[in-house]
mmCIF file of C-alpha atoms in Angstrom:
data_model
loop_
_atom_site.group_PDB
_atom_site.id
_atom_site.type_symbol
_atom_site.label_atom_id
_atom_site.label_comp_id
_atom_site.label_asym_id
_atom_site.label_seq_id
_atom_site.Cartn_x
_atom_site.Cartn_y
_atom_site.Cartn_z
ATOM 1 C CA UNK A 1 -18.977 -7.803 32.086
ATOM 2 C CA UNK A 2 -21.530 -10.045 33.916
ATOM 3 C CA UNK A 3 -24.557 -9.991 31.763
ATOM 4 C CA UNK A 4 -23.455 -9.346 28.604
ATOM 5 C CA UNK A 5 -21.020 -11.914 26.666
ATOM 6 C CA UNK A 6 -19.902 -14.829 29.143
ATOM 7 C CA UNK A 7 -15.952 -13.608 29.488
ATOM 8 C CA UNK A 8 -13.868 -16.553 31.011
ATOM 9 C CA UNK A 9 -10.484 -16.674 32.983
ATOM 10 C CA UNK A 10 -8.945 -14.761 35.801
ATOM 11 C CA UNK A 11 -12.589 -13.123 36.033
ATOM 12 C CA UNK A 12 -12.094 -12.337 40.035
ATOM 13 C CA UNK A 13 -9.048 -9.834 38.682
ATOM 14 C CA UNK A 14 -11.556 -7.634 36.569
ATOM 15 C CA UNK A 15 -14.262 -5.178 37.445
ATOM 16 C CA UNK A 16 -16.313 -3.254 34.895
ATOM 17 C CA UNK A 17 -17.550 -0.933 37.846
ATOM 18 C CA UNK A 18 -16.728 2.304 36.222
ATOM 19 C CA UNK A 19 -18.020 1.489 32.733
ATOM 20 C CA UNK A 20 -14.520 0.025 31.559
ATOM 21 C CA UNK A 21 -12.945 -3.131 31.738
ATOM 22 C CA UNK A 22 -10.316 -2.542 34.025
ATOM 23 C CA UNK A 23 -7.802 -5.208 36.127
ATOM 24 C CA UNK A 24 -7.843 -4.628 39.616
ATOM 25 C CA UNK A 25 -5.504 -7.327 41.094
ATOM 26 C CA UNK A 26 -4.420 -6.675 44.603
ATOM 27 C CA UNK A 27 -2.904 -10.273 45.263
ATOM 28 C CA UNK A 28 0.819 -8.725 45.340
ATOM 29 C CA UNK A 29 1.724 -13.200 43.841
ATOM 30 C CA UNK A 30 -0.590 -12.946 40.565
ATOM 31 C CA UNK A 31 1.322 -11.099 37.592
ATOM 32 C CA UNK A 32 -0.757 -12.362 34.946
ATOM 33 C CA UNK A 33 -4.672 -12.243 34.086
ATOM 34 C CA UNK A 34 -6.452 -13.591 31.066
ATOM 35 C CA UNK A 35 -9.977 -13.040 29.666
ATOM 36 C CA UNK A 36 -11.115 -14.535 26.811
ATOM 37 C CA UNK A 37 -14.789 -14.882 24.994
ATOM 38 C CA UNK A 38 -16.613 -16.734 22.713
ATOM 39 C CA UNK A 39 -16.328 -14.653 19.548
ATOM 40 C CA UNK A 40 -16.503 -17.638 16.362
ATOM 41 C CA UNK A 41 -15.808 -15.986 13.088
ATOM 42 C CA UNK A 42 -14.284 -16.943 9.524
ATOM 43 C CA UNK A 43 -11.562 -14.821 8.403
ATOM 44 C CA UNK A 44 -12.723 -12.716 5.073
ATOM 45 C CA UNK A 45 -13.730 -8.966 5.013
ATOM 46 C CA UNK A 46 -12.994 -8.346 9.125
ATOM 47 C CA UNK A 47 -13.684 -5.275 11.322
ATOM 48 C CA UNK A 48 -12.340 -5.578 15.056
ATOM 49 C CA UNK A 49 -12.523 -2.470 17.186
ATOM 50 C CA UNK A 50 -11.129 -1.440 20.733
ATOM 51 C CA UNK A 51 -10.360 0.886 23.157
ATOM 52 C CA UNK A 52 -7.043 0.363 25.801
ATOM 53 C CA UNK A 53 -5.691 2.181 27.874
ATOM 54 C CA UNK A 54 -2.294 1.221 29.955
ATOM 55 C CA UNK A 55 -1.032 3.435 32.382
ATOM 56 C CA UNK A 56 2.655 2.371 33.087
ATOM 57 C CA UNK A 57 6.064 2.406 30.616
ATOM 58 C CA UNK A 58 6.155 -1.438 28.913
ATOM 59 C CA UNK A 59 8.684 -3.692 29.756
ATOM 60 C CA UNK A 60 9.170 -7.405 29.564
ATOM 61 C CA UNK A 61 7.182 -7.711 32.961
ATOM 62 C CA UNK A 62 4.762 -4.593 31.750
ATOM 63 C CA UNK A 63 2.680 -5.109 28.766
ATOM 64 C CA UNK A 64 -0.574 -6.412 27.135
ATOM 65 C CA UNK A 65 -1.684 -8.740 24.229
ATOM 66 C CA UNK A 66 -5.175 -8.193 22.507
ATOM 67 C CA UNK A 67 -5.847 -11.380 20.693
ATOM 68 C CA UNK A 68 -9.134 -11.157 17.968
ATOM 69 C CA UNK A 69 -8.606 -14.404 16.725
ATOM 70 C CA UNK A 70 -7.827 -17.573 18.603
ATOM 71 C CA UNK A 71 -8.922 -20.988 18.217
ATOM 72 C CA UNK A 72 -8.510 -22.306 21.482
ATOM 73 C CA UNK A 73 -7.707 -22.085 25.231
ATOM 74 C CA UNK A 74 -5.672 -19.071 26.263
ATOM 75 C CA UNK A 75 -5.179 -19.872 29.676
ATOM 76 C CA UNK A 76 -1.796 -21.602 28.393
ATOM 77 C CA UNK A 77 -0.010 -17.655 27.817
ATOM 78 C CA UNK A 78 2.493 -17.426 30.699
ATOM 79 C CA UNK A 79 3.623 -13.658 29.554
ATOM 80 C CA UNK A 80 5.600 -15.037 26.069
ATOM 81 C CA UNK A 81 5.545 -16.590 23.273
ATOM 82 C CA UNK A 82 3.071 -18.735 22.183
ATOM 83 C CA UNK A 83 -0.285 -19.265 23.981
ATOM 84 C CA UNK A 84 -1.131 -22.785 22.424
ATOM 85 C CA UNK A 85 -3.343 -21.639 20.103
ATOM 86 C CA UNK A 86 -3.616 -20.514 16.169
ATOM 87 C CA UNK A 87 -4.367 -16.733 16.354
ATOM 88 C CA UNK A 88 -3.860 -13.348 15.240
ATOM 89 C CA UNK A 89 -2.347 -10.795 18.042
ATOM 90 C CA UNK A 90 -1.544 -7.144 18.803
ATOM 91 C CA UNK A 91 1.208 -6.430 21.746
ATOM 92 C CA UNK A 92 1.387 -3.810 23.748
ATOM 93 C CA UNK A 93 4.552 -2.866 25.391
ATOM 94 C CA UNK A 94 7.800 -4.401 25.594
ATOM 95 C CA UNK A 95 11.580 -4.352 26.997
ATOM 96 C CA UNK A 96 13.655 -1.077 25.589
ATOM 97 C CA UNK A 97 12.728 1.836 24.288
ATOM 98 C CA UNK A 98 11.601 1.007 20.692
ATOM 99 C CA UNK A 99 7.589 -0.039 22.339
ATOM 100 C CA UNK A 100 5.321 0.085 19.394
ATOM 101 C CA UNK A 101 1.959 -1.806 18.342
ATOM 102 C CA UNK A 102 3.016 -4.885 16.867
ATOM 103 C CA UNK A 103 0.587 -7.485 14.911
ATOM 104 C CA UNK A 104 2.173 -11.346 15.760
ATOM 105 C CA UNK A 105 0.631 -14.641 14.038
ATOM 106 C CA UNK A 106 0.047 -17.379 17.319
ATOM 107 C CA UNK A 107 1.258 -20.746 15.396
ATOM 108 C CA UNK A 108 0.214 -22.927 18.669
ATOM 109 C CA UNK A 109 3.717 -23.204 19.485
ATOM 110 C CA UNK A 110 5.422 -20.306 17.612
ATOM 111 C CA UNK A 111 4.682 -16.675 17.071
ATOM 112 C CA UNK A 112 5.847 -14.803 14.141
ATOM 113 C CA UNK A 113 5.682 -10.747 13.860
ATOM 114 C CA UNK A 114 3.854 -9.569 10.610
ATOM 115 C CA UNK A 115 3.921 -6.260 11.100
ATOM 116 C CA UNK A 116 5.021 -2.808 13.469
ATOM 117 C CA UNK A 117 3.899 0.189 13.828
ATOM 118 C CA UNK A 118 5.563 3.586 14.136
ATOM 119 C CA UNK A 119 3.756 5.816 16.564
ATOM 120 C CA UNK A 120 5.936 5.386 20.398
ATOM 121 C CA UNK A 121 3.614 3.407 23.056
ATOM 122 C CA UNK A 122 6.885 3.567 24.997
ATOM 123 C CA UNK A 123 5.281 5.903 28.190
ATOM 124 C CA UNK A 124 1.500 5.351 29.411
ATOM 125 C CA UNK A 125 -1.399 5.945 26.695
ATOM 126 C CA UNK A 126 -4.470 5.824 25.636
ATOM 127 C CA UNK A 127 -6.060 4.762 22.030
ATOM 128 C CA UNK A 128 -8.623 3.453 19.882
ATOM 129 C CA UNK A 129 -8.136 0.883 17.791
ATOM 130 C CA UNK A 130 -9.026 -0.851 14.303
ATOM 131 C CA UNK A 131 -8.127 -3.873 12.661
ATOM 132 C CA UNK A 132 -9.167 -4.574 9.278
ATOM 133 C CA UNK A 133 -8.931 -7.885 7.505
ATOM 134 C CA UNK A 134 -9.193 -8.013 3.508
ATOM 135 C CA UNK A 135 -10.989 -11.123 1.517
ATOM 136 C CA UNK A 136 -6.667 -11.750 0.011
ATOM 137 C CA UNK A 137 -5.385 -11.798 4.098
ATOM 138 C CA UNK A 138 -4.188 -8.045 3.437
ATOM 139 C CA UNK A 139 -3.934 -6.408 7.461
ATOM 140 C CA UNK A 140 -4.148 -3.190 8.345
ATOM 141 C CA UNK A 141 -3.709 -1.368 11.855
ATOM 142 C CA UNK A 142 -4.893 2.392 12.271
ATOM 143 C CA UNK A 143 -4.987 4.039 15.611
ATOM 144 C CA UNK A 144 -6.580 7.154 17.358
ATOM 145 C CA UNK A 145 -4.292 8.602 19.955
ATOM 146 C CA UNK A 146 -7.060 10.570 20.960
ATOM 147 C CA UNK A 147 -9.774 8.037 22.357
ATOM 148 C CA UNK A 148 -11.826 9.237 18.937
ATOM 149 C CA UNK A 149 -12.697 7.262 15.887
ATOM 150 C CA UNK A 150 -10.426 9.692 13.401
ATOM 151 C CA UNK A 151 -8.234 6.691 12.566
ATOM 152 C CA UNK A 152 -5.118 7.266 10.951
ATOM 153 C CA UNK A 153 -2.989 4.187 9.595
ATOM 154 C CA UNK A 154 -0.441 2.392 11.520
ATOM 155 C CA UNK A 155 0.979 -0.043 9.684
ATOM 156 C CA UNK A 156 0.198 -3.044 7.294
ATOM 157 C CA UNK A 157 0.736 -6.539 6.362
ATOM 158 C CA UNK A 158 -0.386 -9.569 4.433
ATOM 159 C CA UNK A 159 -1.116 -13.262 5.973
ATOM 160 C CA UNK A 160 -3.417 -15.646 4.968
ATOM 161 C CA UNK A 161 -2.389 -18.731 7.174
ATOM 162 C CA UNK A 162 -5.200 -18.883 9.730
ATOM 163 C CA UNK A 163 -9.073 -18.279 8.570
ATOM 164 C CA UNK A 164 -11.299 -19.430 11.500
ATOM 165 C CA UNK A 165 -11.583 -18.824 14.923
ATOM 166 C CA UNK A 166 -13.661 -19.125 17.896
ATOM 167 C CA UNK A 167 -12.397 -16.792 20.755
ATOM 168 C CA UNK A 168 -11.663 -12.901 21.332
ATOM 169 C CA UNK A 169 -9.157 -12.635 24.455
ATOM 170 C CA UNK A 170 -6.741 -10.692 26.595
ATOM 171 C CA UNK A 171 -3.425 -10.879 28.497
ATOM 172 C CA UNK A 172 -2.646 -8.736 31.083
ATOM 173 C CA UNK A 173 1.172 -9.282 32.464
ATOM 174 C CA UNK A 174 2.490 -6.699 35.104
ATOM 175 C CA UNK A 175 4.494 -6.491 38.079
ATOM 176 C CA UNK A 176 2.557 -5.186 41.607
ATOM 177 C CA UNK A 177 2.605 -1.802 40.864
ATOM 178 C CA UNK A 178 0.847 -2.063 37.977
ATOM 179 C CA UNK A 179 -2.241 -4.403 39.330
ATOM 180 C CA UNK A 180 -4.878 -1.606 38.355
ATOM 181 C CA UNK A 181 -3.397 0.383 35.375
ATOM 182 C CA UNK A 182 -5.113 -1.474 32.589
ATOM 183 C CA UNK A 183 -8.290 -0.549 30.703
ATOM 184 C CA UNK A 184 -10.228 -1.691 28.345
ATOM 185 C CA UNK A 185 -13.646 -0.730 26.069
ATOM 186 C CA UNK A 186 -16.214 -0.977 23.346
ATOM 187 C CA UNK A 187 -14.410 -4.504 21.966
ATOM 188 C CA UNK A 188 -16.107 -5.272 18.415
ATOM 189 C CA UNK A 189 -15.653 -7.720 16.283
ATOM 190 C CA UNK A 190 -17.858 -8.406 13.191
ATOM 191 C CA UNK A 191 -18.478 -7.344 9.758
ATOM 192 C CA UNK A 192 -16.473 -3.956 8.580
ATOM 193 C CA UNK A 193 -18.165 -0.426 9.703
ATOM 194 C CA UNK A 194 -18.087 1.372 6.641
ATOM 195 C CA UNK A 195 -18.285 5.636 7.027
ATOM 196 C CA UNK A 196 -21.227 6.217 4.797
ATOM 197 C CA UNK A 197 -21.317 9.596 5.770
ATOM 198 C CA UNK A 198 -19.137 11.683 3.875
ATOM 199 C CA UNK A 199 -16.788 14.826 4.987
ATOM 200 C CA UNK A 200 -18.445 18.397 4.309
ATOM 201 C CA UNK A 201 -16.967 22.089 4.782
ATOM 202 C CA UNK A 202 -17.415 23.603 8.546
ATOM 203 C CA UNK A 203 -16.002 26.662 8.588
ATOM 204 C CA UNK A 204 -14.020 28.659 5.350
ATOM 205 C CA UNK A 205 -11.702 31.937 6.760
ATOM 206 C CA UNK A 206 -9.607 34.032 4.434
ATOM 207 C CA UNK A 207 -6.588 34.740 4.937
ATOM 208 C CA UNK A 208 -4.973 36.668 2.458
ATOM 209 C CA UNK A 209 -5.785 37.756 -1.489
ATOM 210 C CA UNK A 210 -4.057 34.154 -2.319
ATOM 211 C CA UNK A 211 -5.216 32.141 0.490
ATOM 212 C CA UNK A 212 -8.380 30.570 2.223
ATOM 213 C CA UNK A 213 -8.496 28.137 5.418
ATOM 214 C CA UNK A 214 -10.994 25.674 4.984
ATOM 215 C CA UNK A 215 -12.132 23.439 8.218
ATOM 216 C CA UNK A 216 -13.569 20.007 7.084
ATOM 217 C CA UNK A 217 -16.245 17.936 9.462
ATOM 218 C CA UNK A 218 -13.433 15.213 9.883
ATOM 219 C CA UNK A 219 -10.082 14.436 8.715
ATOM 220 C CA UNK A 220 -9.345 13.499 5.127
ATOM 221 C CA UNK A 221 -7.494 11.515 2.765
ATOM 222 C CA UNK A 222 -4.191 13.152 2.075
ATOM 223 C CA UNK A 223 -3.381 12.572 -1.447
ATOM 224 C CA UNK A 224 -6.973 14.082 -2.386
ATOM 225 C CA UNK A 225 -7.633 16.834 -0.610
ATOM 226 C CA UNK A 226 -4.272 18.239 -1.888
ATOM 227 C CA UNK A 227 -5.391 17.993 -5.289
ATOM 228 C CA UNK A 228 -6.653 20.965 -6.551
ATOM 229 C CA UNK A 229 -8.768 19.654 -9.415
ATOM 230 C CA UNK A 230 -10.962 18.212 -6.702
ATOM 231 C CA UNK A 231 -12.062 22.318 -5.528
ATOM 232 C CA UNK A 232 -13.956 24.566 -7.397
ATOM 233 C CA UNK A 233 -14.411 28.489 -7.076
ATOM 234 C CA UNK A 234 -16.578 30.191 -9.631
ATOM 235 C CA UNK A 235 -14.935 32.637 -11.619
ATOM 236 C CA UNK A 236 -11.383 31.696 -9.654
ATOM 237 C CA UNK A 237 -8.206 29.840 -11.158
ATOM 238 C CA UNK A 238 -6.970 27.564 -8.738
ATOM 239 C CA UNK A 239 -3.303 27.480 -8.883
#
């Protein structure tokens, strides 16, 4: 936090003390921090990774925004709407029940949702998470409820309104009770990771005449590892 990238804002309101980014606010009149860092990039084929962790039920007054693009100051968010800047967003929390990730476009002035997710955020959680830009402005959010990198999709959508920016930022907004129940970790934003490596068998058990239970290294893609053409037992008929 203090020797790696130069991270500017409420700085005095964030420690990195226990290996995380994590607020720690004890001035019972501040209900709002910001961090933001220099991070330029043009929009094509994008990768951004993260790690959060919020420990309280959102509300209007209870909630986070993760903003990977920006093109300005975000010192001008005051816990809605627009920040004054162009920028891509993902919120975190919100009045109601219905609290799910949502992506937002930052129109300095204006924000516009592109996108939800379906998984509930509406209690305290934990997750990973990836954001993946196309080179046609196609979005897509997957998540790992588990802290892991087994990403499953969230949700997607298409914008191509913004492509540059020059900052990587956060909004904390909570009331006093929440001063030390955000965390953050491992922010990247670059190039896309691509899994080179692919899945192999761990483990095969029988369990009948009819039936076998294989265990694969990592999660797969639905659609074809339920096809059957894709297996092959010598001198078996897969049916």
């Amino acid at each position: 936090f203090t020797t790696g990238a130069l991270w500017q804002g409420n700085t005095e309101n964030f420690s990195a003390a226990n290996g995380s980014l994590e607020l720690n606010d004890s001035d019972p009149l501040i209900t709002q921090s910001l961090l933001q860092t220099s991070v330029p990039i043009t929009l094509g084929e994008n990768d951004w990774r993260f790690f959060i962790d919020l420990g309280f039920s959102g509300s209007d007054n209870n909630n986070a925004r993760v903003y990977f693009v920006a093109d300005g100051n975000l010192q001008n968010y005051t816990a809605s709407g627009s920040a004054g800047v162009n920028g891509y967003f993902l919120q975190f929390g919100e009045g109601g029940s219905a609290d799910v990730i949502r992506l937002y476009r930052d129109d300095d002035g204006s924000i516009t949702e592109l996108g939800s997710g379906t998984t509930s955020i509406s209690s305290s959680f934990s997750c990973r998470v990836k954001v993946t830009r196309s080179m046609e402005g196609n979005w897509s959010v997957h998540t790992d409820f588990t802290g892991g990198d087994n990403f499953a999709l969230e949700f997607t959508a298409t914008d191509n309104s913004i492509i540059s920016g020059n900052s990587l930022g956060l909004g904390c907004n909570y009331t006093t009770s929440n001063f030390n129940n955000f965390l953050f970790d491992d922010f990247y934003a670059g190039n896309p990771i691509l899994d080179l490596i692919p899945p192999h068998v761990s483990a095969v058990s029988t369990l009948s005449t009819t039936e076998a239970d294989i265990l694969f290294s990592e999660p797969l893609e639905i659609i074809s590892s339920e096809t059957l053409a894709n297996y092959n037992l010598p001198g078996i008929t897969i049916a």
